[in-house]
Amino acid sequence: MSHAVGHVFDPTILREYDIRGIVGETLSAADAHALGRAYATMLRAGGGRRVCLGFDGRLSSPELAKALADGLERSGLEVLRIGRGPTPMMYFAVYHLAADGGLQVTGSHNPPSHNGFKMMLGRKPLYGAQIQELGQLAAEGAFSDEKGSLSDTPLLDAYVDRLVRDFRPGRPLHVVWDAGNGATGEALQAVTARLPGRHELLFADIDGRFPNHHPDPTIPENLADLITAVRRAGADLGIAFDGDGDRIGLVDGQGRIMFGDQLMQILAADVLARHPGSPILADVKASQALFDEIERLGGQAVMGKTGHSLMKTAMAEMGAPLAGEMSGHIFYADGFYGYDDALYVAIRLLGILGQDDLSLAERRDRMAPMINTPELRFDCPDEQKFAVIDRVKAGLAAEGARVNAIDGVRVGTDDGWWLLRASNTQAVLVARAEARDKAGLERLKQQLATHLRAAGVEPPAF
Ligand SMILES: [Zn+2]
């Protein structure tokens, strides 16, 4: 053990599911180096030695990856550098290379100036208290002081082989893809070159400046190019990815956006046909239509907390073959490893759609017609957001409302439901409401606004 001077991270970068900051302001190469030493010390304490390291397409990623690799090596790890690619390529590497953990340098869907790290310890996501522990280890400077090694193990080819292996051939489809200049670009080109059908690729060159649109498919304006291209081409569907490829965006042949909870209805039907009665997990933001459909198909619908690390952990505990979030994080354990790989989800979806004559738009039209808001996000300082939720919760308790408090509050009424929760990753509150008709949705939105005002927050226009 070396007791060098400790390294103190900016406290804002140690987040719930990852480490993330603004490069040159709250995050530097020195942070990456210290993180490498702290992570290596934690892994060595648990007996681990081999670790996979990947990075996304951001301009700052190579420099941060180099500093991180040096820190990992300096504290005794065998570092396998798998190269540039999406975050799920790193998850795959941990299994494929039988490593003891993995790290990805990525700012996910955030602006070009941001960057950060997603990590696995063993085959589990490293998050929550463990991230705080890394911060303490670094502050104490009590780093493991052994010599490790660095080697290059490019993984893109093996990753693409694994993805394509689970494609089920059927009716050839015309697909427009939008990688948003994110880290999936190269893998996407390799995958689509090996699939039957017609594939048009938008923004598949990796460019960390994101010159075309922001790589976040949950924001409808980021899907505008894809929608235009699908309509112009008369394509069967459009598929988009977030910046690091762990979230999927979807557009049907009419150019209508389908969120993760709608896509899940299709994927759940396929999985439940092969695993009857299985639990299927969806997050608190998901439409009631999804939970109802899972039950109708004979599955057990389970509502879980939003957050990719929480979803992965919960699905492993309950042995669920499939889990998904409205945000587009979708997790396959059926035939796969139980983590969120958007390219893999796309391949499974194309297989399902190719197996019969129903188009994606027709499938969408058969879904229960719920009227809902998209995910509504509005700013609320980090140090206040959980207190706001507590005040709303207290107000609801005083009214005797029907509340599911698994993650924020999901309030059931005769009209439908509304949700208010604090984001674990951003200084925002997240809301959503869903009813069977427009008047009901208005009543729900008014209730939500009333509760926000009572908690001292001026509700945004929604
Ligand atoms: Zn992501």
mmCIF file of C-alpha atoms and ligand atoms in Angstrom, residues 108-109 118 242-247 329, ligand 1:
data_model
loop_
_atom_site.group_PDB
_atom_site.id
_atom_site.type_symbol
_atom_site.label_atom_id
_atom_site.label_comp_id
_atom_site.label_asym_id
_atom_site.label_seq_id
_atom_site.Cartn_x
_atom_site.Cartn_y
_atom_site.Cartn_z
ATOM 1 C CA SER A 108 -23.325 8.743 -22.635
ATOM 2 C CA HIS A 109 -25.860 11.149 -24.202
ATOM 3 C CA LYS A 118 -19.336 3.498 -16.319
ATOM 4 C CA ASP A 242 -27.920 7.233 -27.674
ATOM 5 C CA GLY A 243 -24.292 8.358 -27.553
ATOM 6 C CA ASP A 244 -22.921 5.201 -25.959
ATOM 7 C CA GLY A 245 -25.349 2.642 -27.362
ATOM 8 C CA ASP A 246 -27.144 1.452 -24.262
ATOM 9 C CA ARG A 247 -30.459 3.143 -25.150
ATOM 10 C CA HIS A 329 -32.609 1.012 -21.717
HETATM 11 ZN ZN ZN B 1 -26.251 5.723 -22.660
#
